[in-house]
Short mmCIF file of C-alpha atoms in Angstrom, two decimals:
data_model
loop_
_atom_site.label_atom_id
_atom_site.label_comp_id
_atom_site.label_asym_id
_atom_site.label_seq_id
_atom_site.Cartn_x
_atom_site.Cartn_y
_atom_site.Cartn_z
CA UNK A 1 61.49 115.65 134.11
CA UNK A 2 58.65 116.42 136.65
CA UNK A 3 57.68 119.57 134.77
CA UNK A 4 57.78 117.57 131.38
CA UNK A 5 55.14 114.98 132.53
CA UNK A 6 53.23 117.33 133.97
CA UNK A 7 52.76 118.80 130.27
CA UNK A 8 52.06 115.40 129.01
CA UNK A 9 49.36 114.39 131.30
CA UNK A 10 47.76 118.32 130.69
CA UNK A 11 47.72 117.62 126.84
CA UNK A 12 46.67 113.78 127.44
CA UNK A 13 43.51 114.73 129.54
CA UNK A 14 42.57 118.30 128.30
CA UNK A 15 39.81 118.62 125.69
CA UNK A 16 42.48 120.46 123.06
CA UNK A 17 45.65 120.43 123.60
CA UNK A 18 46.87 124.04 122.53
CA UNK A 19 44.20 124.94 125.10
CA UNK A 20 45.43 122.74 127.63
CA UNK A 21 49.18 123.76 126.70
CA UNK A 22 48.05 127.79 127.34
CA UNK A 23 46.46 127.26 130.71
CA UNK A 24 49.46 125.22 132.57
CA UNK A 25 51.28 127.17 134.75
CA UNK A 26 55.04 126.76 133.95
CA UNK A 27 57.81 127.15 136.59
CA UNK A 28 58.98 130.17 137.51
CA UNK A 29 61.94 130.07 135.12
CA UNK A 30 60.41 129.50 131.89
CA UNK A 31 57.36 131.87 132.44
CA UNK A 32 58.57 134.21 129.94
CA UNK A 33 59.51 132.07 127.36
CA UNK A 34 56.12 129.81 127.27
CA UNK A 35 53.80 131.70 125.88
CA UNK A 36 55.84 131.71 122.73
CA UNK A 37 55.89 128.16 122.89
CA UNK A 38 52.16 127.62 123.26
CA UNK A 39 51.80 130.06 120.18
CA UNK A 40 54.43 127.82 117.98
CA UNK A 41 52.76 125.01 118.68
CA UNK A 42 49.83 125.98 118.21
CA UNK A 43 50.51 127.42 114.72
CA UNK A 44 52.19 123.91 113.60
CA UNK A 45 49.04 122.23 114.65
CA UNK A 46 46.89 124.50 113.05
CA UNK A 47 48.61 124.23 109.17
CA UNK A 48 50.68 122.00 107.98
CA UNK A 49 53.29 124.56 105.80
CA UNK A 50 56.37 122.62 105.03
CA UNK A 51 59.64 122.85 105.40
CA UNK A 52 58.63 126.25 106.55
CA UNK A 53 57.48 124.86 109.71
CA UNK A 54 61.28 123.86 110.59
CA UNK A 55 62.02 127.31 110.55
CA UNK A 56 59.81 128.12 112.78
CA UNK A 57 60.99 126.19 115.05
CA UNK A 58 64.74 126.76 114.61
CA UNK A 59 63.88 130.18 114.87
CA UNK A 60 62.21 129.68 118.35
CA UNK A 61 64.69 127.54 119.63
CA UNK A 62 67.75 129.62 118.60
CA UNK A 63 67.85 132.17 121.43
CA UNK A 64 68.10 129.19 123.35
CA UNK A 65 71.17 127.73 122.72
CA UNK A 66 73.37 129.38 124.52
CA UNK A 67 72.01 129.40 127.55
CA UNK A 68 71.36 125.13 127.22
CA UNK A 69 74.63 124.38 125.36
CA UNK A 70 78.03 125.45 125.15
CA UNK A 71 78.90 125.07 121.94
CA UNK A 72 75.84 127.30 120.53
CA UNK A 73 77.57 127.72 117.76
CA UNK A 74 77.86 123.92 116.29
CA UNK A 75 74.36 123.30 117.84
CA UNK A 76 73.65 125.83 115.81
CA UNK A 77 75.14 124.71 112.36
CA UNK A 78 73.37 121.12 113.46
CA UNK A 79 69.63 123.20 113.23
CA UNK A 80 70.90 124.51 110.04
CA UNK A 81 71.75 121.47 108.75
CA UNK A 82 68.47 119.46 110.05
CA UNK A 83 66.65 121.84 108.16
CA UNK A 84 68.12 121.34 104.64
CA UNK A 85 67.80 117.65 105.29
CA UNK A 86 63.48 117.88 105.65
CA UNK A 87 63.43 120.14 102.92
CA UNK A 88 64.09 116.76 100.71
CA UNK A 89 61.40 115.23 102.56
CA UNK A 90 57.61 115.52 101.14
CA UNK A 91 55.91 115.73 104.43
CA UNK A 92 56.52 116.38 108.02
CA UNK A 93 55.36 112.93 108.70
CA UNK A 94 57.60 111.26 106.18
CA UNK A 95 60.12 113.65 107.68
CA UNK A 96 59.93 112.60 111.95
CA UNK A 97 59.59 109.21 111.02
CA UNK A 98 62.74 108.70 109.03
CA UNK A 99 64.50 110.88 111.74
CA UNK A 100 63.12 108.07 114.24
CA UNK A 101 63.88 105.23 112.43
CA UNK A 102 67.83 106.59 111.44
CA UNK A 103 68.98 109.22 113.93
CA UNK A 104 72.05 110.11 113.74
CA UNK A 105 74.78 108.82 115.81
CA UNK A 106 76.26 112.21 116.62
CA UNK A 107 76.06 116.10 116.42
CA UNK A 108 78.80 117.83 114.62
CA UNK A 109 81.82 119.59 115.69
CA UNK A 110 84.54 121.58 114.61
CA UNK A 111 87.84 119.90 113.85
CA UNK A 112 90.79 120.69 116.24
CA UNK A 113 94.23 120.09 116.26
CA UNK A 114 95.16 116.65 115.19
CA UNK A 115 97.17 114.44 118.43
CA UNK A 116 100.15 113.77 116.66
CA UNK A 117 101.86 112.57 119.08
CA UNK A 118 99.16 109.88 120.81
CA UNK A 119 96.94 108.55 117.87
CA UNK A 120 98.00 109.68 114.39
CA UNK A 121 98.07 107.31 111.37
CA UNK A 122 100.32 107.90 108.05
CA UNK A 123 99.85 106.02 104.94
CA UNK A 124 101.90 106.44 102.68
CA UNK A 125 104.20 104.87 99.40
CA UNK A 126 107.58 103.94 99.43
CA UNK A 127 108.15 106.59 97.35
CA UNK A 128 106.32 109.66 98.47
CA UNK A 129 108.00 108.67 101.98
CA UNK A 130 111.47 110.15 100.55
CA UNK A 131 112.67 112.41 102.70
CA UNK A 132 110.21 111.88 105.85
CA UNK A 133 110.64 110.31 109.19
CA UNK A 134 108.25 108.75 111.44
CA UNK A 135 108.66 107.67 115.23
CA UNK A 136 106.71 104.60 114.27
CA UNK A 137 107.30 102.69 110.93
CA UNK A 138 105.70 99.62 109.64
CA UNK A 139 106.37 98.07 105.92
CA UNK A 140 103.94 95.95 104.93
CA UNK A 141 104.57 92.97 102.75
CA UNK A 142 108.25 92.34 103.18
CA UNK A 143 108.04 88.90 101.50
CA UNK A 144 109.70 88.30 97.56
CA UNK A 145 106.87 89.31 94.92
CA UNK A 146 106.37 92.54 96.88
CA UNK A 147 109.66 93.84 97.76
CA UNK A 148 111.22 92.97 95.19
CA UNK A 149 108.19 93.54 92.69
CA UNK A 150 107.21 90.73 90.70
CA UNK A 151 108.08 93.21 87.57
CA UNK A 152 110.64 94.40 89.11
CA UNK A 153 113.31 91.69 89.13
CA UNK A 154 114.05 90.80 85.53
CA UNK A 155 117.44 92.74 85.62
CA UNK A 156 120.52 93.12 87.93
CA UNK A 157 119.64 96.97 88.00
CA UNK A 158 115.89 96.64 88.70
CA UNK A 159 116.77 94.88 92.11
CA UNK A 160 118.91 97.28 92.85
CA UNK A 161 116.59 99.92 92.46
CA UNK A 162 113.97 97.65 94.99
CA UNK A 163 116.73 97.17 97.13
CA UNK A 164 117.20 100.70 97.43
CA UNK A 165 113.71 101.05 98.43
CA UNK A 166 113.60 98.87 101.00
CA UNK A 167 116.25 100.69 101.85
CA UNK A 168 114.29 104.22 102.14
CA UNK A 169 111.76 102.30 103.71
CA UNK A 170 112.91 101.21 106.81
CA UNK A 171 115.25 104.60 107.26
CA UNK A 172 112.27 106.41 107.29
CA UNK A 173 111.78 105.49 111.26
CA UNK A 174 113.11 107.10 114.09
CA UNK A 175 112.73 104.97 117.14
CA UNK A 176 110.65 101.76 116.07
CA UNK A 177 110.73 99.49 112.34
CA UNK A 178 108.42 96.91 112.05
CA UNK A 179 109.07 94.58 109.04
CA UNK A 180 105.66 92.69 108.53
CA UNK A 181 105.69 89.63 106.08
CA UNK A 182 102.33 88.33 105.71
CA UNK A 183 101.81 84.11 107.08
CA UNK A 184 99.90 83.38 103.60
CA UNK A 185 98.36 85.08 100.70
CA UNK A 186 94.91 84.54 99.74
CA UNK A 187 94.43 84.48 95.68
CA UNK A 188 91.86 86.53 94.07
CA UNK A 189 89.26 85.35 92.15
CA UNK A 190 88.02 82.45 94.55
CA UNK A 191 84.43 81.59 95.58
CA UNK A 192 82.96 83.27 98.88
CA UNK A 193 84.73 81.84 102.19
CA UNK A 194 87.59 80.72 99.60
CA UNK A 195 89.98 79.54 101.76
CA UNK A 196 92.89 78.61 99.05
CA UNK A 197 95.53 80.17 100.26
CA UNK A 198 99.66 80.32 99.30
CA UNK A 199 102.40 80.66 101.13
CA UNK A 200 105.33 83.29 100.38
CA UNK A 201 109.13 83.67 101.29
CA UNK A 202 111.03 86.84 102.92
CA UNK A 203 111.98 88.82 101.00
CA UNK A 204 115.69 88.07 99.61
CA UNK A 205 116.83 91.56 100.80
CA UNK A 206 116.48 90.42 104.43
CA UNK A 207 118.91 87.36 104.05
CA UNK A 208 119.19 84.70 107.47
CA UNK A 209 122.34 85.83 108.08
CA UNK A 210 120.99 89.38 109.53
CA UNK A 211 117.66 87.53 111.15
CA UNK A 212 119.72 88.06 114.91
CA UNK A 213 119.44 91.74 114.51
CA UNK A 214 116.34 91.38 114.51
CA UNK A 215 113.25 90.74 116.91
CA UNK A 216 111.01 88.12 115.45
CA UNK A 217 107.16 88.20 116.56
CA UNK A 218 104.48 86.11 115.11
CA UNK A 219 100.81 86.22 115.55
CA UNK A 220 98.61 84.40 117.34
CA UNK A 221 102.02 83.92 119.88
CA UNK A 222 102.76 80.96 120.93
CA UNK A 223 101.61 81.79 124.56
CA UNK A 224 98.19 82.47 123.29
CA UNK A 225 97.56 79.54 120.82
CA UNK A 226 98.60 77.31 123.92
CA UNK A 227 95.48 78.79 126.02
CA UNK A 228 93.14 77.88 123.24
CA UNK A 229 91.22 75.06 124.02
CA UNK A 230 92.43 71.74 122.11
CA UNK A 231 90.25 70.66 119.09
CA UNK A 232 89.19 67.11 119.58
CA UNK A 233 91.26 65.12 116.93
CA UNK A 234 89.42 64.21 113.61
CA UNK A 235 90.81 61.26 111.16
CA UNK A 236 90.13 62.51 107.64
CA UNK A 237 90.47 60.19 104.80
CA UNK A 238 92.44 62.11 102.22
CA UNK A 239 91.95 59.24 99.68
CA UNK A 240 88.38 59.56 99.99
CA UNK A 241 88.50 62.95 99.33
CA UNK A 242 90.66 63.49 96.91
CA UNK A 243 88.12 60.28 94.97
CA UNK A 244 84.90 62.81 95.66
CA UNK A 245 86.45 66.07 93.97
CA UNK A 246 86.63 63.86 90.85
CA UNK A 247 83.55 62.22 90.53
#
């Protein structure tokens, strides 16, 4: 940091700045090296010749990698890759300034191994999941119009065929099967902040007779909508309101 404002205040207060650039005396370390530099720069000042000019300075700043970072390689690729991006760019100008305004949010890597065993997601159909198992299992939208199908109820063998796939469904997990029925269903086709909602039953293939095998968990608990601070109470005249929707 020392060494890189003494640079600034060199090009700040000498008459020309290559000039300036050529006489500082760099530390001991980066003696060799500087008078390339000086040369690069000066250059870039001297003619404007892009995208050539991010050559240049790739090519300068290669040998450098591995000695700054350890994964020369990627940092590498990410020089590589900077450079095809100002080549769409008419001017270096046009170029630093959108760089300025947008960086990116990271360099790239190379993709390793995937954690299956901490933080790995599946998605999948009912049907594709034939034949797999999964530690973790959730099925989603285990209320009547879902499983069963809305189309696929209109004969005795239809349910059975949606039966049997709630059936693969939930033997698809190993250890844990989470059964999630939606609290309400928000129609389509309803103006922004809609909030006309519908609710729906469980599905028939989970009758109450079974419910005690199960562990029933709802959301927002109980414990945690009894922290929430109480709304102060509000009469609302439904008459009146029902009146103003039909004048």
């Amino acid at each position: 940091p020392s060494a890189a404002a003494q640079i600034v205040e060199t090009m700040t207060t000498a008459l020309d700045e290559a000039m300036g650039l050529a006489g500082w005396r760099p530390p001991q370390r980066a003696a060799d090296d500087w008078p390339g530099f000086v040369s690069l720069y000066s250059g870039l000042r001297a003619a404007a010749r892009w995208p050539a000019d991010l050559e240049q300075i790739r090519l300068w700043y290669e040998p450098h990698l591995e000695r700054i970072h350890e994964d020369a390689t990627t940092r590498r690729a990410d020089l590589l890759q900077l450079e095809q991006i100002g080549s769409g760019y008419a001017s270096r100008e046009r170029f630093l300034t959108e760089l300025t305004l947008d960086p990116p949010d990271a360099t790239s890597d190379q993709a390793g191994p995937p954690h299956r065993d901490e933080d790995y997601l599946i998605l999948s159909t009912i049907h594709s999941a034939k034949g797999q198992e999964w530690k973790n299992v959730f099925v989603l939208n285990t209320v009547d119009g879902c499983i069963p199908a809305d189309l696929g109820v209109g004969t005795k063998e239809d349910i059975d065929e949606e039966r049997r796939l709630l059936y693969v469904a939930m033997t698809r997990a190993k250890d844990n099967l989470n059964l999630v029925m939606p609290q309400r269903f928000f129609p389509h086709g309803q103006a922004a902040r809609g909030d006309r909602h519908l609710y729906a039953s469980r599905t028939r293939f989970i009758p109450a007779s079974i419910l005690a095998a199960f562990q029933q968990v709802s959301w927002p608990s109980a414990q945690a909508a009894q922290g929430r601070a109480a709304r102060p109470e509000v009469r609302v005249d439904i008459g009146a309101r029902m009146r103003g929707m039909w004048k």
